[in-house]
JSON list of C-alpha atoms in Angstrom, two decimals:
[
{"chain": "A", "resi": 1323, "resn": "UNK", "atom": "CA", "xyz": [-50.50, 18.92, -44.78]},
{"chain": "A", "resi": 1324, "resn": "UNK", "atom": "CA", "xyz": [-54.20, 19.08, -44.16]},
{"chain": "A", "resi": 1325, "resn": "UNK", "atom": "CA", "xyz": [-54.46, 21.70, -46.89]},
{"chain": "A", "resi": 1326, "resn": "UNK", "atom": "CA", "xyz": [-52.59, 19.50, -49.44]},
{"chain": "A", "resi": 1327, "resn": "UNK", "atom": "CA", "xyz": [-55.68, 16.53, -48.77]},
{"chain": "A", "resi": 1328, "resn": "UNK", "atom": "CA", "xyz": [-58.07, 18.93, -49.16]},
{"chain": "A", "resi": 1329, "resn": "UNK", "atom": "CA", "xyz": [-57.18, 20.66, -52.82]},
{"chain": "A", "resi": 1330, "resn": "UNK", "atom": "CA", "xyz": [-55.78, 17.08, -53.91]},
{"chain": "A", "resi": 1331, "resn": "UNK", "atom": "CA", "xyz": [-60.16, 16.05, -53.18]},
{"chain": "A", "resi": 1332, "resn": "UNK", "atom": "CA", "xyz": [-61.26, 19.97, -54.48]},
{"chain": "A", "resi": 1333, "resn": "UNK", "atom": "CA", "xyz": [-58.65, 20.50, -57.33]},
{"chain": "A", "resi": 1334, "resn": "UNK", "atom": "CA", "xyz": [-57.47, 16.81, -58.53]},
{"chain": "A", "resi": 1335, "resn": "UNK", "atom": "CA", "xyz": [-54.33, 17.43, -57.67]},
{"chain": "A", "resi": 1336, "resn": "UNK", "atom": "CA", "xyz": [-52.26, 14.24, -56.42]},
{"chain": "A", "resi": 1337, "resn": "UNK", "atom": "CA", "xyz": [-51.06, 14.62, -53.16]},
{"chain": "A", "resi": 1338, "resn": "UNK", "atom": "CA", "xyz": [-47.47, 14.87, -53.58]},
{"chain": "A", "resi": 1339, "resn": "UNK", "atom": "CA", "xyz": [-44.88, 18.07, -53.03]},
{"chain": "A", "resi": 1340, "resn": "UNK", "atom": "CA", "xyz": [-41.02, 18.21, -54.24]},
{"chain": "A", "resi": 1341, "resn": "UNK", "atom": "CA", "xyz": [-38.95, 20.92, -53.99]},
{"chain": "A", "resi": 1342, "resn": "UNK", "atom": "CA", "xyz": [-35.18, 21.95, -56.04]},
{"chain": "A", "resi": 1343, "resn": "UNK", "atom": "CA", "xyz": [-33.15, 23.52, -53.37]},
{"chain": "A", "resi": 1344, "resn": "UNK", "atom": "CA", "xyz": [-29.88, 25.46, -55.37]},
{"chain": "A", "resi": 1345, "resn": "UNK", "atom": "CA", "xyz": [-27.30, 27.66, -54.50]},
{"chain": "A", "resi": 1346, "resn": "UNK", "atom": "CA", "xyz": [-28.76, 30.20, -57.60]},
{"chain": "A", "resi": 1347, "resn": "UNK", "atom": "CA", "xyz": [-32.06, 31.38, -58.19]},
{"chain": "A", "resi": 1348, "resn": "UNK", "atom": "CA", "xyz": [-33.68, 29.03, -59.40]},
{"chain": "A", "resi": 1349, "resn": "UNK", "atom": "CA", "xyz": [-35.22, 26.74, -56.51]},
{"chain": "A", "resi": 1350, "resn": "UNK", "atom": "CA", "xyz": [-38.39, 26.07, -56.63]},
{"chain": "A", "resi": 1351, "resn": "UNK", "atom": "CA", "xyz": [-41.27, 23.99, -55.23]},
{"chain": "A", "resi": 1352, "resn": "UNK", "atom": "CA", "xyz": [-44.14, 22.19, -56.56]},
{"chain": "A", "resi": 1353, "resn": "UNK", "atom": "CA", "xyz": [-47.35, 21.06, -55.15]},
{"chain": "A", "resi": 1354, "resn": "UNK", "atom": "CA", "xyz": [-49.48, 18.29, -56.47]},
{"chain": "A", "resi": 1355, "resn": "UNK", "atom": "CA", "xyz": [-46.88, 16.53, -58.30]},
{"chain": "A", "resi": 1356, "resn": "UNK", "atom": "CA", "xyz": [-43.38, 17.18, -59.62]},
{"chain": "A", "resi": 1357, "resn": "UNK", "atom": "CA", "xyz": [-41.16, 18.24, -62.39]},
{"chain": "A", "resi": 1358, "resn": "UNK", "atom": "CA", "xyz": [-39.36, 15.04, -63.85]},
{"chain": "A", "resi": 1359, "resn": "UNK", "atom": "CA", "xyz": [-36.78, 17.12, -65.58]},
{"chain": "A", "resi": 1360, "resn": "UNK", "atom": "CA", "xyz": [-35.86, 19.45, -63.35]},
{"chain": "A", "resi": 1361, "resn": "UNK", "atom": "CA", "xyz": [-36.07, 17.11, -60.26]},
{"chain": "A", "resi": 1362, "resn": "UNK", "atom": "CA", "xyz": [-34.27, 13.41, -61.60]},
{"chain": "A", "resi": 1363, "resn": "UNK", "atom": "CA", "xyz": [-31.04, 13.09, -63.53]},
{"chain": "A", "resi": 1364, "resn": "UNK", "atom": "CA", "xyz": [-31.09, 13.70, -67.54]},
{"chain": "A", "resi": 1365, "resn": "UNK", "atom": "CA", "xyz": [-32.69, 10.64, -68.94]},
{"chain": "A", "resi": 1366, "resn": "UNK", "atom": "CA", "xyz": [-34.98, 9.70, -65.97]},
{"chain": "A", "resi": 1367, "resn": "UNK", "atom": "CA", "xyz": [-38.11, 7.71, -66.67]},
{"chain": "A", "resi": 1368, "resn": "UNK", "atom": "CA", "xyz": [-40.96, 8.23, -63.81]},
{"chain": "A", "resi": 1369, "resn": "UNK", "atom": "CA", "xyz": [-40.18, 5.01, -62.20]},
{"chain": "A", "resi": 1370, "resn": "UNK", "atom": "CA", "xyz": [-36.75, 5.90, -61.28]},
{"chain": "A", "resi": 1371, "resn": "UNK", "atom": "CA", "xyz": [-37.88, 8.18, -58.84]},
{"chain": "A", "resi": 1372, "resn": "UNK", "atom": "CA", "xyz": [-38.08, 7.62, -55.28]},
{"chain": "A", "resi": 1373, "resn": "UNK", "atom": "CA", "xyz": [-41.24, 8.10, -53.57]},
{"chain": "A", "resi": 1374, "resn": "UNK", "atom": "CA", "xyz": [-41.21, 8.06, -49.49]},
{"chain": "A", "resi": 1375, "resn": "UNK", "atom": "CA", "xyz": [-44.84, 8.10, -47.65]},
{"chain": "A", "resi": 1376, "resn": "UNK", "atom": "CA", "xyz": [-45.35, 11.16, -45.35]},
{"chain": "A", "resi": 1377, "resn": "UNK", "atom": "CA", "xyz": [-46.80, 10.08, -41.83]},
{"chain": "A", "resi": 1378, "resn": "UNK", "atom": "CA", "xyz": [-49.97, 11.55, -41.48]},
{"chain": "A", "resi": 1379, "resn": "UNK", "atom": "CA", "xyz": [-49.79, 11.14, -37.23]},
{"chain": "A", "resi": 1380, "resn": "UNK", "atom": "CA", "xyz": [-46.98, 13.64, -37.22]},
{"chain": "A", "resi": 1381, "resn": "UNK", "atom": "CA", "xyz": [-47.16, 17.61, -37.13]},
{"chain": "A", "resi": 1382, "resn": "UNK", "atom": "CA", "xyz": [-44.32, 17.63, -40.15]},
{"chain": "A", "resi": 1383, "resn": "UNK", "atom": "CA", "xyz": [-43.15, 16.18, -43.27]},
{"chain": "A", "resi": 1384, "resn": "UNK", "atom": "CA", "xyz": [-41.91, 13.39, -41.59]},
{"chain": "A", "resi": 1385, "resn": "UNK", "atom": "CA", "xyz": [-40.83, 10.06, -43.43]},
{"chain": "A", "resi": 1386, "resn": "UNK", "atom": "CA", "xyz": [-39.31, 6.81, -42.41]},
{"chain": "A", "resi": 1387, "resn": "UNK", "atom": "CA", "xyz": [-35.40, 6.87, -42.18]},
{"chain": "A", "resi": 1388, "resn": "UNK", "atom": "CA", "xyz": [-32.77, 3.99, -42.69]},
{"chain": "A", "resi": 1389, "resn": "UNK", "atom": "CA", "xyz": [-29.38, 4.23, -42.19]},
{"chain": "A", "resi": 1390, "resn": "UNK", "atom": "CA", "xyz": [-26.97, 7.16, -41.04]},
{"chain": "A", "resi": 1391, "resn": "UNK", "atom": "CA", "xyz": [-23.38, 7.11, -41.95]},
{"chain": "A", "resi": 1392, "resn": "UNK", "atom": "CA", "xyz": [-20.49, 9.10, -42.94]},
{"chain": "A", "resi": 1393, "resn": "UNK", "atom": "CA", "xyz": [-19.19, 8.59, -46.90]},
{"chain": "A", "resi": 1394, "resn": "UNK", "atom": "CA", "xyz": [-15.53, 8.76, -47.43]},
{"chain": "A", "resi": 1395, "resn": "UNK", "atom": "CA", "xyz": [-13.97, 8.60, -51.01]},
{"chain": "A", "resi": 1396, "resn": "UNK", "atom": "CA", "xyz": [-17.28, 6.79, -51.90]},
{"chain": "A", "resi": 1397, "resn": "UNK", "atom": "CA", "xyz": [-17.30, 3.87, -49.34]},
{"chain": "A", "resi": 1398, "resn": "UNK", "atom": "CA", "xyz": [-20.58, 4.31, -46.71]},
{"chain": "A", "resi": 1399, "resn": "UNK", "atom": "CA", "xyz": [-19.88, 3.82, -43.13]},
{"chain": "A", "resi": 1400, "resn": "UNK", "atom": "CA", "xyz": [-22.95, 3.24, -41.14]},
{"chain": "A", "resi": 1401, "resn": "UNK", "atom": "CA", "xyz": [-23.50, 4.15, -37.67]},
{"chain": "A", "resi": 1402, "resn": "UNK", "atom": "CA", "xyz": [-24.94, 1.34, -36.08]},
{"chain": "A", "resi": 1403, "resn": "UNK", "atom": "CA", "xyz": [-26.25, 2.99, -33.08]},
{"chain": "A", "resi": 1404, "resn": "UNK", "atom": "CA", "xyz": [-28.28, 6.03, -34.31]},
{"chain": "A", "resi": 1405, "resn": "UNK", "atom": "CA", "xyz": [-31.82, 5.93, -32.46]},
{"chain": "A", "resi": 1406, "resn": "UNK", "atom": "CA", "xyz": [-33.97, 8.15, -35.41]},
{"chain": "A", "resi": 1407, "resn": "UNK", "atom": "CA", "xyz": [-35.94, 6.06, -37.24]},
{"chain": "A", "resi": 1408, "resn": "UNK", "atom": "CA", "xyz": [-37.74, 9.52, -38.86]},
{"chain": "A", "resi": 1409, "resn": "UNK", "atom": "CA", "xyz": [-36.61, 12.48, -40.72]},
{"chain": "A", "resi": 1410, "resn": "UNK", "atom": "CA", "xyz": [-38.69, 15.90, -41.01]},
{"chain": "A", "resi": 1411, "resn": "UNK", "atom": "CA", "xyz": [-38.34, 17.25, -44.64]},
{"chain": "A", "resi": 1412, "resn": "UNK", "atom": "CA", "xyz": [-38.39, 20.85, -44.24]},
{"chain": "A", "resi": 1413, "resn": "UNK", "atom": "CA", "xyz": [-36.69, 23.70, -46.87]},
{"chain": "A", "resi": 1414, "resn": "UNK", "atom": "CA", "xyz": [-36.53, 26.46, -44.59]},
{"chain": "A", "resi": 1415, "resn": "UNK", "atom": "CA", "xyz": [-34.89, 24.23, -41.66]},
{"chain": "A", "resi": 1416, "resn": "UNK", "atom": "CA", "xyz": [-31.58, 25.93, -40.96]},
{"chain": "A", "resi": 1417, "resn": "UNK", "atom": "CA", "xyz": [-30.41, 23.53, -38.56]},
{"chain": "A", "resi": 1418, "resn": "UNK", "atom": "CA", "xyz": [-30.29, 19.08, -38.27]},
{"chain": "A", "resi": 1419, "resn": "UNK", "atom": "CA", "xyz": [-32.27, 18.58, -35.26]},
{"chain": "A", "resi": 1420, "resn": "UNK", "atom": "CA", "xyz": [-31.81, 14.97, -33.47]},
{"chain": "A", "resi": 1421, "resn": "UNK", "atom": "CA", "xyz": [-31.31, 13.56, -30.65]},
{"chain": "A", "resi": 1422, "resn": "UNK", "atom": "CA", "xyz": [-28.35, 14.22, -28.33]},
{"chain": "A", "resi": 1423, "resn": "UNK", "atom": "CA", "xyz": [-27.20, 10.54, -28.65]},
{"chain": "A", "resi": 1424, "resn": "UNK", "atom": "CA", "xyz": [-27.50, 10.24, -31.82]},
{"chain": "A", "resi": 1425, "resn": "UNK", "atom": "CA", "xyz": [-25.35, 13.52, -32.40]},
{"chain": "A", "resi": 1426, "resn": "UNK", "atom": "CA", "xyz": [-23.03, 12.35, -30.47]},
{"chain": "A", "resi": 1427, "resn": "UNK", "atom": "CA", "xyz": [-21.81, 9.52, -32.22]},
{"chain": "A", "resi": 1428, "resn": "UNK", "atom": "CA", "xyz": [-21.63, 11.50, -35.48]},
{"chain": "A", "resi": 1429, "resn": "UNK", "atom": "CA", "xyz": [-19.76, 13.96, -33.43]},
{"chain": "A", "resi": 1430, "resn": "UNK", "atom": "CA", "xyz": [-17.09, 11.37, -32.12]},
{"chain": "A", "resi": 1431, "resn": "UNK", "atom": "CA", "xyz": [-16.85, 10.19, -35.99]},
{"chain": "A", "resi": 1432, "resn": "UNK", "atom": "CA", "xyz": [-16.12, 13.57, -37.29]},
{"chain": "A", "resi": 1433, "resn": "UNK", "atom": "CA", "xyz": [-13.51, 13.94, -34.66]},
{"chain": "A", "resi": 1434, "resn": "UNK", "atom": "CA", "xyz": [-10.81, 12.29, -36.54]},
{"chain": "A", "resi": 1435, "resn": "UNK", "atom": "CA", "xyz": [-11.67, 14.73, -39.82]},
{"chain": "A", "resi": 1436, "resn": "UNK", "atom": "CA", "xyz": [-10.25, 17.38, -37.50]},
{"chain": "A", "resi": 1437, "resn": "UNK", "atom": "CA", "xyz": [-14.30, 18.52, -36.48]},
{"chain": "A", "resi": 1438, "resn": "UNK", "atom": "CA", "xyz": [-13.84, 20.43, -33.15]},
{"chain": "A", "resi": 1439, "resn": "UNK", "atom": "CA", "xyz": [-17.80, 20.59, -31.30]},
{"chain": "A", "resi": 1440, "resn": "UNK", "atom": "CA", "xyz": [-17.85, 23.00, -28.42]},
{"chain": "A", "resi": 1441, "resn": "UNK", "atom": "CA", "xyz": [-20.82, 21.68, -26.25]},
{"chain": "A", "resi": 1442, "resn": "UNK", "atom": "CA", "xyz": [-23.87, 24.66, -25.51]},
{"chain": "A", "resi": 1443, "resn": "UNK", "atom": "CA", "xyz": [-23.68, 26.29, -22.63]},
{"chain": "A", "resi": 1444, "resn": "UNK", "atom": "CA", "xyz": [-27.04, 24.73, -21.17]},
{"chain": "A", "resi": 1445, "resn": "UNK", "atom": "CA", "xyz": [-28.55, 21.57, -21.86]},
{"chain": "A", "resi": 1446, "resn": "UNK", "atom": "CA", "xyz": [-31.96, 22.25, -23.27]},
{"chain": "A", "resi": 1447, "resn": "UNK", "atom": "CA", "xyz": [-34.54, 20.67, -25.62]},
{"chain": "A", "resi": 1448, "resn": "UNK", "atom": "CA", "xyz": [-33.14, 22.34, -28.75]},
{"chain": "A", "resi": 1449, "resn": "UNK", "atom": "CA", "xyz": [-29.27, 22.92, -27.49]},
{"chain": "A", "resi": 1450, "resn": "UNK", "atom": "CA", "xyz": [-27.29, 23.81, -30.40]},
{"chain": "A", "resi": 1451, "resn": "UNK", "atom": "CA", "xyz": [-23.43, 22.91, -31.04]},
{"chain": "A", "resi": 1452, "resn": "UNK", "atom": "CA", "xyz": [-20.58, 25.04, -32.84]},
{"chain": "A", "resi": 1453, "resn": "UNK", "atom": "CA", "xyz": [-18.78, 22.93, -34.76]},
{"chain": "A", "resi": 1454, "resn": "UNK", "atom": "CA", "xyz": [-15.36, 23.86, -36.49]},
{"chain": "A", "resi": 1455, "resn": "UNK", "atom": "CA", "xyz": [-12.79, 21.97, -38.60]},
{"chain": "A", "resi": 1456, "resn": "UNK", "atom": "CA", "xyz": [-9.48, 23.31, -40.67]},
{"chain": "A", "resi": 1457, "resn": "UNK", "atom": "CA", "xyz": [-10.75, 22.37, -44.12]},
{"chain": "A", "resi": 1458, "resn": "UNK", "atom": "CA", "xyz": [-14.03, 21.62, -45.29]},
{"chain": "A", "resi": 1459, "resn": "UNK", "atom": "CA", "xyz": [-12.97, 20.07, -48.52]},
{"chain": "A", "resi": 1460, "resn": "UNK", "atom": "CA", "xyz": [-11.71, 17.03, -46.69]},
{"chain": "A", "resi": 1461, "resn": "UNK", "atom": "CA", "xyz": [-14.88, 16.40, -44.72]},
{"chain": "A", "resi": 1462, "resn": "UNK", "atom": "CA", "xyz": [-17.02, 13.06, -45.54]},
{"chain": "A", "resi": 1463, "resn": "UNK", "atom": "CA", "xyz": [-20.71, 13.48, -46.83]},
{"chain": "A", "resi": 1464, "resn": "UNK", "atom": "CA", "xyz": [-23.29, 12.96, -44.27]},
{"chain": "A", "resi": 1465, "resn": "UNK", "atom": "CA", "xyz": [-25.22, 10.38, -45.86]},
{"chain": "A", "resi": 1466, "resn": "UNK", "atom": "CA", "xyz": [-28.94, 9.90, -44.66]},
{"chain": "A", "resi": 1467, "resn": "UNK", "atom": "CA", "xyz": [-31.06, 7.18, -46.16]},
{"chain": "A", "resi": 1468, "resn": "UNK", "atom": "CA", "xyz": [-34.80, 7.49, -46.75]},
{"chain": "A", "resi": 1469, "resn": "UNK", "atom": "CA", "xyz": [-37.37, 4.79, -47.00]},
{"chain": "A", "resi": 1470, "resn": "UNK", "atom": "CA", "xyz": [-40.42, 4.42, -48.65]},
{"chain": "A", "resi": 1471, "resn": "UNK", "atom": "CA", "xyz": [-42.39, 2.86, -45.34]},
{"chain": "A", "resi": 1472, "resn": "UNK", "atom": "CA", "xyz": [-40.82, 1.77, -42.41]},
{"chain": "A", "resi": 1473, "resn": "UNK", "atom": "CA", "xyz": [-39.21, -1.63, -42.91]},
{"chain": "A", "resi": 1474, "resn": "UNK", "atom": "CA", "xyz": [-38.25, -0.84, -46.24]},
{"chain": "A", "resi": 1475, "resn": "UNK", "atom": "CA", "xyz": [-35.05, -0.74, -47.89]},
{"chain": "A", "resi": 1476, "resn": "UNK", "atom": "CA", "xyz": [-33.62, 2.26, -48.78]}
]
């Protein structure tokens, strides 16, 4: 992140990343600003698209998070009790790291969508959980939403 300050100051760029993730070839990632039509929906204007700040204090791209919930035939169920407040934007993380209680409850949610979590073996900083279910189709979207600053609505 320190590198991105110093060519925004050398190189005029503005200090802003964005990256496509897709399932083809053709994801991408851009540094000092961002593509408008390959990043918004067809007809965008520049102010429809949502900005979040980065916290400088942290060692990642961390922003401010709002609510967690599950989305089910297009009605959002929040979870209350989640404990993140932050959310580390990463495109090579292969794995949603967060806190154990905080999985938990997500966990107990999915139950009743037929989600089956065995628990690790150990308990460690970073334990990981495999997670199986009959059909994927029927699962609910994890919905996750970002603010701009903390306080903020999403």
């Amino acid at each position: 992140m320190h590198d991105i300050n110093r060519f925004s100051t050398e190189d005029q760029l503005n200090s802003q990343f964005s990256f496509y993730l897709s399932t083809g070839d053709d994801s991408s990632i851009t540094f000092g600003g961002y593509d408008l039509a390959q990043y918004a929906k067809p007809g965008a204007k520049k102010e429809d698209v949502f900005w979040s700040i980065i916290l400088h204090q942290e060692k990642y791209w961390t922003v401010n998070m709002g609510q967690i919930g599950l989305a089910d035939e297009k009605v959002f169920m929040p979870m209350y009790d989640m404990k993140s407040k932050y959310a580390i934007m990463d495109t090579g993380v292969s794995y949603a790291i967060l806190p154990t209680s905080d999985f938990l409850l997500i966990k107990e949610q999915l139950k009743s969508y037929g989600v089956e979590c065995k628990d690790p073996g150990s308990d460690t900083l970073t334990s990981t959980h495999d997670c199986t279910c009959g059909s994927h189709d029927n699962l609910p979207d994890i919905q996750i939403q970002l603010l701009q600053s903390m306080g903020d609505k999403a």
